[in-house]
Coordinates of C-alpha atoms and ligand atoms in Angstrom, one line a residue:
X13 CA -37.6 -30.7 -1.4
X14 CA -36.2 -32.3 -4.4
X15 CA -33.6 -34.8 -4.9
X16 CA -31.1 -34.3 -8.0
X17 CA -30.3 -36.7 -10.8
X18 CA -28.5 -35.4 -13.2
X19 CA -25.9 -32.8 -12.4
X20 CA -26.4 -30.2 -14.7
X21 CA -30.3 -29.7 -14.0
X22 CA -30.3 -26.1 -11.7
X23 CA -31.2 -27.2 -7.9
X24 CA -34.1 -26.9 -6.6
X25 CA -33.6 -25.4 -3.3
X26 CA -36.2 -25.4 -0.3
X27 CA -36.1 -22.3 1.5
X28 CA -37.1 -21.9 5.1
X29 CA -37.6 -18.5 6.2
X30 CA -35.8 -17.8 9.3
X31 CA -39.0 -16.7 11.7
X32 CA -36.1 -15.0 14.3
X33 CA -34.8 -12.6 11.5
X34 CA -33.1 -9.5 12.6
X35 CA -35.8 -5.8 11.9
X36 CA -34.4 -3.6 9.1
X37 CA -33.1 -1.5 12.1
X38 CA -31.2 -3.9 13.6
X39 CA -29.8 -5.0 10.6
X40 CA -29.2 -1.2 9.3
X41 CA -27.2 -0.7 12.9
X42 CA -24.8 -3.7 12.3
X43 CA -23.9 -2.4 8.8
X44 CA -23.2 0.7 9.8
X45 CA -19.9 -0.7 11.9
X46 CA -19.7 -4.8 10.4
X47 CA -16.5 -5.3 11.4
X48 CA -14.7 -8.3 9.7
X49 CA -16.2 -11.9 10.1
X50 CA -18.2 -11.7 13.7
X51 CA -21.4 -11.4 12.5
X52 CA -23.5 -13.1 9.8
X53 CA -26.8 -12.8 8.3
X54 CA -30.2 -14.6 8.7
X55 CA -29.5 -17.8 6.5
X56 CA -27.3 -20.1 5.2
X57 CA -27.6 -22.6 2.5
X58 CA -26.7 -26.0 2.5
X59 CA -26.3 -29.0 0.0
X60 CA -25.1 -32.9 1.0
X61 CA -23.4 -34.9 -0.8
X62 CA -23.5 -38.7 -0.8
X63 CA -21.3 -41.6 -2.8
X64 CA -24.4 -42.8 -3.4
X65 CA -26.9 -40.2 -4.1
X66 CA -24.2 -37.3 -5.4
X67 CA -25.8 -33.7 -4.6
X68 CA -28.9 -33.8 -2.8
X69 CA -31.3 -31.7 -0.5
X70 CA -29.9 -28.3 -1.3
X71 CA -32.0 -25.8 1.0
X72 CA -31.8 -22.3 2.7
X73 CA -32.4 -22.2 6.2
X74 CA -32.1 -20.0 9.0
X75 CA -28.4 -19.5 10.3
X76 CA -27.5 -21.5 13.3
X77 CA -25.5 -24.4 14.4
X78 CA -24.8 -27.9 12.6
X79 CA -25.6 -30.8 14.2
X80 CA -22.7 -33.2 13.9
X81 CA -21.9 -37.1 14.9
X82 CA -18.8 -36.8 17.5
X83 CA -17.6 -39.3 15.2
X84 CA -17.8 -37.0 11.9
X85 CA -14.8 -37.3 10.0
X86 CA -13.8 -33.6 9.8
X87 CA -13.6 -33.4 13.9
X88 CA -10.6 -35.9 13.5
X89 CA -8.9 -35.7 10.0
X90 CA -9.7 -32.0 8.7
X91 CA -10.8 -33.5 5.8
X92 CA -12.3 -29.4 4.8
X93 CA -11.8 -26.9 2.2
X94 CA -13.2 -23.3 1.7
X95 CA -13.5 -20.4 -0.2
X96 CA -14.1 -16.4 0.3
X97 CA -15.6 -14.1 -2.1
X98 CA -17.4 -10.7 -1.9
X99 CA -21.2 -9.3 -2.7
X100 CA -20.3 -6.0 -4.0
X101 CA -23.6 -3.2 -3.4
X102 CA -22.8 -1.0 -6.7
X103 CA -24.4 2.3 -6.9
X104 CA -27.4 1.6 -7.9
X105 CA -28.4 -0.8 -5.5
X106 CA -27.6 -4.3 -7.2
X107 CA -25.5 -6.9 -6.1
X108 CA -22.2 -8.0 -7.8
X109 CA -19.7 -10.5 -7.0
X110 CA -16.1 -10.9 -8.7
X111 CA -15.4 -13.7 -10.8
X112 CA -17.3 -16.6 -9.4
X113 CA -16.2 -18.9 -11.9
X114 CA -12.3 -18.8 -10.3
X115 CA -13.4 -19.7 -6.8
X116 CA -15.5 -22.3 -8.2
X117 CA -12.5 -23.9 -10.1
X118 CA -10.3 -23.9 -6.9
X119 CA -12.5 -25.1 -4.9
X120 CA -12.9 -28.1 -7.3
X121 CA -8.8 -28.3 -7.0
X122 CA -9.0 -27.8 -3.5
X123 CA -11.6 -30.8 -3.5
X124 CA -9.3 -33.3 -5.7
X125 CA -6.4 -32.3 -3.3
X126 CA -8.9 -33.1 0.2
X127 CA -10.7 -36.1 -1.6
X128 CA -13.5 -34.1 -1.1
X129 CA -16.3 -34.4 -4.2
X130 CA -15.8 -31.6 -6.9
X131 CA -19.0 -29.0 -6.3
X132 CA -20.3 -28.3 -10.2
X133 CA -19.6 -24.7 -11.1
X134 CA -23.0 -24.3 -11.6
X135 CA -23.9 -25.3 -8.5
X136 CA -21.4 -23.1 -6.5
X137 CA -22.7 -19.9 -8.7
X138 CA -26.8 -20.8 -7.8
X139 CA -25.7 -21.0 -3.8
X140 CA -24.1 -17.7 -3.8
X141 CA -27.2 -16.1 -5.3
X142 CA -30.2 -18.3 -3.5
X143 CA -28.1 -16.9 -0.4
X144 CA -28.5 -13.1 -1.7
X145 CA -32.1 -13.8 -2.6
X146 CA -33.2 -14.2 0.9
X147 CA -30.0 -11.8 2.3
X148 CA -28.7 -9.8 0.0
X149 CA -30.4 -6.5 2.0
X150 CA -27.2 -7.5 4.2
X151 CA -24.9 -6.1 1.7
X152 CA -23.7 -3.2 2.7
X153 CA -23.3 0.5 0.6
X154 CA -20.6 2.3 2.2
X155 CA -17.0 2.6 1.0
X156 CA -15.1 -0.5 1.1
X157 CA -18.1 -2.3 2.7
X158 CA -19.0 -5.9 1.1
X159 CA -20.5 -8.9 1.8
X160 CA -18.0 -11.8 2.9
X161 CA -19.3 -14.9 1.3
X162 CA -18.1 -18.0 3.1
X163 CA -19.0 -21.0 1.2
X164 CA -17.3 -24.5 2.9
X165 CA -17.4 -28.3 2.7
X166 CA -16.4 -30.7 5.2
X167 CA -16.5 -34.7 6.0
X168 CA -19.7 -35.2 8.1
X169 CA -19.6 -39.3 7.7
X170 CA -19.3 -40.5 11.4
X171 CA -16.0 -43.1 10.8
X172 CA -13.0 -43.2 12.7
X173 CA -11.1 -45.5 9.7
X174 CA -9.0 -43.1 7.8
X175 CA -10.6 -42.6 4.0
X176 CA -12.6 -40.2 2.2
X177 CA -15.6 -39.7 3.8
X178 CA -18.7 -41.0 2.0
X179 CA -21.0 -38.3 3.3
X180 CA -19.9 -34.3 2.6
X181 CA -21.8 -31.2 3.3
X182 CA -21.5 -27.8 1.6
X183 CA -22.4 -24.5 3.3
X184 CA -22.6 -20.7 2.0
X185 CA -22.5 -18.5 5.6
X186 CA -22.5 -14.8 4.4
X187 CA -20.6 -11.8 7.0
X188 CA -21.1 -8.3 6.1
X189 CA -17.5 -6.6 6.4
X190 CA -16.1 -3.3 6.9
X191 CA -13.3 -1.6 5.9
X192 CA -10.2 -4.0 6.5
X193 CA -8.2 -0.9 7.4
X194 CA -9.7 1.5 9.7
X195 CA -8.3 4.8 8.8
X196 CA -6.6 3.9 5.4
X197 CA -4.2 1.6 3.9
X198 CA -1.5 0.8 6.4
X199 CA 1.8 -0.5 5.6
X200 CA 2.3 -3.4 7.5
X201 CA 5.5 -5.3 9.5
X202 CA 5.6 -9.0 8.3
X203 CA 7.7 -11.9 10.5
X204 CA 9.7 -13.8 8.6
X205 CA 9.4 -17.4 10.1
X206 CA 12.5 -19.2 9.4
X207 CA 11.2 -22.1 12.1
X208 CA 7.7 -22.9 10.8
X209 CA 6.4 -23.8 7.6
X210 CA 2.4 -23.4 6.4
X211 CA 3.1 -26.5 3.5
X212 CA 5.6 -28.5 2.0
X213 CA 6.8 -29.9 -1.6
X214 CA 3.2 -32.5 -2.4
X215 CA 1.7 -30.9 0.5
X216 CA -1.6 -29.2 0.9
X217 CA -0.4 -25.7 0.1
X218 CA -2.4 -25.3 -3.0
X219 CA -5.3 -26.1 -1.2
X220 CA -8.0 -23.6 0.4
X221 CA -8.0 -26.1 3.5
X222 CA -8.3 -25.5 6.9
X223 CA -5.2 -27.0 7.8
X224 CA -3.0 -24.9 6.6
X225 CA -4.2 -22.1 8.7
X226 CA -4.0 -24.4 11.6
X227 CA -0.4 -24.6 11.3
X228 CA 0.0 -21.3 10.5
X229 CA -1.2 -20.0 14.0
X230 CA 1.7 -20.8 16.2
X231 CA 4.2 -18.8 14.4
X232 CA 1.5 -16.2 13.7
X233 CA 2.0 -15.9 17.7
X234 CA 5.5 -16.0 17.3
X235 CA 5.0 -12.6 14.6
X236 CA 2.8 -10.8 16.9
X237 CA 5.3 -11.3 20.2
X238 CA 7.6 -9.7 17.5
X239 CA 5.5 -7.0 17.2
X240 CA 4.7 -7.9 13.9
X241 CA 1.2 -8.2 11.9
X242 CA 1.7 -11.0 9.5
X243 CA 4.1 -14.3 8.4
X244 CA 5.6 -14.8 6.0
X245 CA 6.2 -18.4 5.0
X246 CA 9.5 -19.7 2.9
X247 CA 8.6 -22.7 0.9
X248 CA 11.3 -26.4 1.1
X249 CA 14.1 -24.6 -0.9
X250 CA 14.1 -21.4 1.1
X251 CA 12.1 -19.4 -1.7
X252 CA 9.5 -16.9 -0.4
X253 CA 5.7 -18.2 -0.2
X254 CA 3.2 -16.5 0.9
X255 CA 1.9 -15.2 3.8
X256 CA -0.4 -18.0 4.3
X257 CA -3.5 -15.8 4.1
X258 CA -2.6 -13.7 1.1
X259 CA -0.2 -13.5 -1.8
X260 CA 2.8 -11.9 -1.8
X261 CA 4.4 -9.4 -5.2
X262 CA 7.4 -7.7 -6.2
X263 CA 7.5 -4.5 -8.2
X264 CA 11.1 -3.9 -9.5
X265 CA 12.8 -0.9 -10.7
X266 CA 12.6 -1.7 -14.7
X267 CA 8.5 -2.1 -14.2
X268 CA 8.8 -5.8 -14.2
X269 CA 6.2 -7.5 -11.4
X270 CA 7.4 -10.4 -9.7
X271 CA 5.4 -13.5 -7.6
X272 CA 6.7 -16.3 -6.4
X273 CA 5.3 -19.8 -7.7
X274 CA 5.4 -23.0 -6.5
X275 CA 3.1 -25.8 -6.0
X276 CA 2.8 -25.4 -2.2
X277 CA 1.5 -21.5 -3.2
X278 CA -2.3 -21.0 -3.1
X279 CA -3.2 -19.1 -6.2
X280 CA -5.0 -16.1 -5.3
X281 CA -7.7 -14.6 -7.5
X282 CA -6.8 -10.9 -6.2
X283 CA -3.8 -11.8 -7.5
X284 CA -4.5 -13.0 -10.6
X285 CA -6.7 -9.8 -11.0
X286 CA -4.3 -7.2 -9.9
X287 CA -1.4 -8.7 -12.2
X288 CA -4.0 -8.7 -15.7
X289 CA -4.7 -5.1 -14.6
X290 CA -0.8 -4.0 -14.5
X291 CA 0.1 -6.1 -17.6
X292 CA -3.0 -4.0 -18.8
X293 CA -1.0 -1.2 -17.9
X294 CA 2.2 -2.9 -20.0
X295 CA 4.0 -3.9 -16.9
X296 CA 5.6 -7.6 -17.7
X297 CA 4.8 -10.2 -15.4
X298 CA 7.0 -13.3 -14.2
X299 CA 6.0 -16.2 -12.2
X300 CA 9.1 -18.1 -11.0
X301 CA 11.0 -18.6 -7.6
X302 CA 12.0 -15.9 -5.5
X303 CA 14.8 -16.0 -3.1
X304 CA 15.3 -14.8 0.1
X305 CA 18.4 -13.1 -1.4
X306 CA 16.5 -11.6 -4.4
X307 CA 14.4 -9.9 -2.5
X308 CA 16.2 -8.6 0.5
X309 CA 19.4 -8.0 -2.3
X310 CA 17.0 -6.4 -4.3
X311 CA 15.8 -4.0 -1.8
X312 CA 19.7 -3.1 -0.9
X313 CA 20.3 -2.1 -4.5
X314 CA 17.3 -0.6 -4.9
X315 CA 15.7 -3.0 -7.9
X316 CA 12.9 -3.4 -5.6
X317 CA 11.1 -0.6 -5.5
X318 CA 7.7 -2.1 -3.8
X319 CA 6.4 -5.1 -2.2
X320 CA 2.6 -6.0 -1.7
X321 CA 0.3 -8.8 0.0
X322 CA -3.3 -9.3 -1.7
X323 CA -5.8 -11.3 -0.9
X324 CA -9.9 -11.2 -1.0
X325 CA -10.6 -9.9 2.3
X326 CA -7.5 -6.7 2.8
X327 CA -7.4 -6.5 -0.9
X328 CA -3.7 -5.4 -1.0
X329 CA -1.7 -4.7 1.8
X330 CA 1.9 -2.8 1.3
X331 CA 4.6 -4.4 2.7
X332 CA 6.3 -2.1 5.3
X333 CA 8.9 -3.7 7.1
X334 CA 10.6 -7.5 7.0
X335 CA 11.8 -8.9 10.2
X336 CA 13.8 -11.6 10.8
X337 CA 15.9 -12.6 13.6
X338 CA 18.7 -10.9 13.1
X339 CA 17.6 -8.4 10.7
X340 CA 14.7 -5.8 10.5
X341 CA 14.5 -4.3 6.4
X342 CA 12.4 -1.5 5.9
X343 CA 10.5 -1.9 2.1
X344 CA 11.1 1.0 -0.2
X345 CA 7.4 2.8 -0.4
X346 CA 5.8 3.1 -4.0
X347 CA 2.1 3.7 -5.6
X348 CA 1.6 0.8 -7.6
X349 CA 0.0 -1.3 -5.2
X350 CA -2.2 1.0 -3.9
X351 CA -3.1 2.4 -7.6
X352 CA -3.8 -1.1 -8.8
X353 CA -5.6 -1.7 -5.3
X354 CA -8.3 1.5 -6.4
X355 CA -8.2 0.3 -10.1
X356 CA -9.6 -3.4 -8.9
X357 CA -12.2 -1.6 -6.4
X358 CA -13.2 0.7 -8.7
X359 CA -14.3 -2.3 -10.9
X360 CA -15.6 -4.5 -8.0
X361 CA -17.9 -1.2 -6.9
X362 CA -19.1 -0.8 -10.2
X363 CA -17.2 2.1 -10.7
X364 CA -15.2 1.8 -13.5
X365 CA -15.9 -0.2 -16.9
X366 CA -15.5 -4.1 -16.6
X367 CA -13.4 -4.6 -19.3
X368 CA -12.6 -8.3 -18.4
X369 CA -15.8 -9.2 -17.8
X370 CA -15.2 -10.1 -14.1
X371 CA -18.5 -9.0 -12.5
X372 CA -21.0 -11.5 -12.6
X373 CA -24.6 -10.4 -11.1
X374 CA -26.1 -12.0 -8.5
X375 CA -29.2 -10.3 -7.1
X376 CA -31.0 -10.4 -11.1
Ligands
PLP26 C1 -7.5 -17.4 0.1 C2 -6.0 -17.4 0.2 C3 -5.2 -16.4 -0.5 C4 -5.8 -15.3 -1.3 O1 -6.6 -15.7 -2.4 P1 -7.7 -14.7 -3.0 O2 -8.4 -15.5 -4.0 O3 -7.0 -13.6 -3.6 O4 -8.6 -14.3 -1.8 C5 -3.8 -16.5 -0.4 N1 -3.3 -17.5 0.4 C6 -4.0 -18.4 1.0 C7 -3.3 -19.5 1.8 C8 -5.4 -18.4 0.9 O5 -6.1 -19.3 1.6

C-alpha cells in the first residue's frame, strides 16, 4: 500500500482479490438478463481523502459494505456527489468508455458546489480502469448491454458541527445493465410538477448530488399515481428544467434544436454529445430559456415537431405525452431523436468511426 505525495504521480493501488468471486457461469447467467442497477460485480475501488494527507490508500477490494461512524457526516448533511458512465464491450472484445474526461470535470464542479475535494482527472480515469482490470469480464456483449460505472464520494468524518468534512472517501461500484427499454424505445408520459421543484436559483441543481434526487422522489410518486413515467421540473421563473434524471430537447420545425439552460440544470454529457452530432448534421443549436408557453404553444402550431429526454443510462427517451393538471398534450412523433440516439450508440459500440475522439480505452 502506498501513500501519495504529489498529485500527479499515477496511484498505486493495492488490490485484494475477492476470494468469494462469482464462476464464469454464474457470472455468464447474470449477463444474460442484468437488469438495470441490482446487481454489481466482484470489486470496487476505493481512495480516501484527508485535509491533511490529500489522496491516500487507493485500493481494489472485494465488493461489500462500508463501514461507517453513526456520526459520519454524509448520514446527516448529504454532503455526496456522483457520477455514471458506461464500459462499452466493442466487437472485438475490448473495453471502451465515452468521454471520461467530461465526468471527471463535473464531478470536480459537483465537488466545489458540495465542498467536497476536487478528484484529479487523472485519478478518476486510473479508477475506472483498475476496476475493469480485475472486472471488466463483467462487461457485457449483447445489444445495448454496458457496464454501469458508479463512481461516488461522500463525507465519512464522524462530526455533527456543520462544515466540510475533513475526511472524504471515493468509490467506483460497477452494475452490468441491460437494455433500458425492454422491447424498443418507448415513448414515454412525463408529469409536469407545478408543486415541487428538484433545485432553485444558487441551488444545488448543477450538481450530481444526491439531494436532488431525494427531493425529486415525492413528486416522482405524485407522476406515477398520474400514470405517468417521469417529472418534469420548471426551474424559479417557470422555464422548463429537466427531468431531474435526464435532459430534456426541442426539435423545431425550421431544424433548429432547442435546450433549456440555467444554472439550476445539470449539464448532461449525452446531451452535450447528441447536440455536436446534429450540429454535425448542420442543425443549429440554441441554449437559452424555454417557457412553458414555448413549448406547449409550439406544439399547438406545430413548430415543435419533437421533444426528447437523454441521459447516460436510457440514452434518449422520446417524449410522448405532457401532463399537467388540467391538461394532457400529446408530442408530435419525429425520427431525430431516435436517429441521433443510433448515431451515438453506434459510436459508443464501436460501430461507427469516432470522429470526436470520444472513446477512450480502458481495458489496454
Ligand atoms: C446525470 C444527470 C443527467 C444526465 O447526464 P448524462 O451525463 O447525460 O448522463 C441529467 N440530469 C441530472 C439531474 C443528472 O443527475
Amino acid at each position: 500500500m502506498t501513500s501519495i505525495e504529489t498529485e500527479l504521480a499515477p496511484l498505486e493501488f493495492s488490490v485484494t482479490k475477492n476470494l468469494a468471486a462469482r464462476s464464469a457461469a454464474q457470472r455468464d447467467e447474470i449477463l444474460q438478463n442484468p437488469g438495470f442497477g441490482s446487481t454489481f460485480t466482484d470489486h470496487m475501488v476505493d481512495i480516501c481523502w484527508s485535509a491533511r494527507g490529500g489522496w491516500h490508500r487507493p485500493r481494489v477490494q472485494p465488493y461489500g459494505p462500508i463501514a461507517l461512524d453513526p456520526a459520519a457526516a454524509v448520514l446527516h448533511y448529504g454532503q455526496e456527489i456522483f457520477e455514471g458512465i458506461k464500459a462499452y464491450r466493442h466487437a472485438d472484445g475490448s473495453i471502451h468508455t465515452f468521454r471520461p474526461d467530461q465526468n471527471a470535470a463535473r464531478l470536480q464542479r459537483s465537488a466545489r458546489r458540495m465542498a467536497l475535494p476536487e478528484l484529479p482527472a487523472e485519478y478518476f480515469i486510473q479508477s475506472l480502469r483498475e476496476l475493469i482490470a480485475v472486472d471488466g469480464a463483467w462487461t457485457p456483449s449483447g445489444e445495448d448491454q454496458s457496464l454501469y460505472l458508479r463512481p461516488f464520494m461522500f463525507a465519512k468524518e464522524a462530526f455533527l458541527g456543520v462544515r466540510p468534512a475533513q475526511k472524504v472517501a471515493y468509490y467506483v461500484i460497477a452494475s452490468p445493465a441491460g437494455s433500458y427499454f425492454s422491447g424498443g424505445v418507448k415513448p414515454v408520459r412525463i408529469w409536469l410538477s407545478e408543486t415541487y421543484a428538484r433545485a432553485g436559483r444558487g441551488g444545488t441543481g448543477a450538481a450530481k448530488t444526491g439531494g436532488n434526487y431525494a427531493s425529486s422522489l415525492l413528486p416522482q410518486a405524485e407522476a406515477a399515481e398520474k400514470g405517468c413515467d417521469q417529472v418534469v421540473f420548471l426551474d424559479q421563473d417557470g422555464n422548463v428544467e429537466e427531468l431531474g434524471g435526464m435532459n430534456v430537447v426541442f426539435v423545431y420545425k425550421d431544424g433548429r434544436i432547442v435546450t433549456p439552460q440555467s444554472d439550476s440544470i445539470l449539464e448532461g454529457i449525452t446531451r452535450n454529445s447528441l447536440l455536436q452530432l446534429a450540429e454535425d448534421r448542420g442543425h443549429t443549436v440554441e441554449r437559452r430559456a424555454v417557457s412553458l408557453n414555448e413549448w406547449r404553444d409550439g406544439v399547438a402550431s406545430g413548430d415543435i415537431v419533437e421533444v426528447f429526454a437523454c441521459g447516460t443510462a436510457a440514452v434518449v427517451t422520446p417524449i410522448g405525452t405532457l401532463v399537467a393538471e388540467g391538461f394532457e398534450d400529446e408530442q408530435p412523433r419525429g425520427d431525430l431523436a431516435l436517429s441521433l440516439r443510433e448515431e451515438l450508440t453506434d459510436i459508443q459500440y464501436g460501430r461507427r468511426e469516432d470522429k470526436h475522439g470520444w472513446l477512450y480505452r480502458l481495458d489496454a
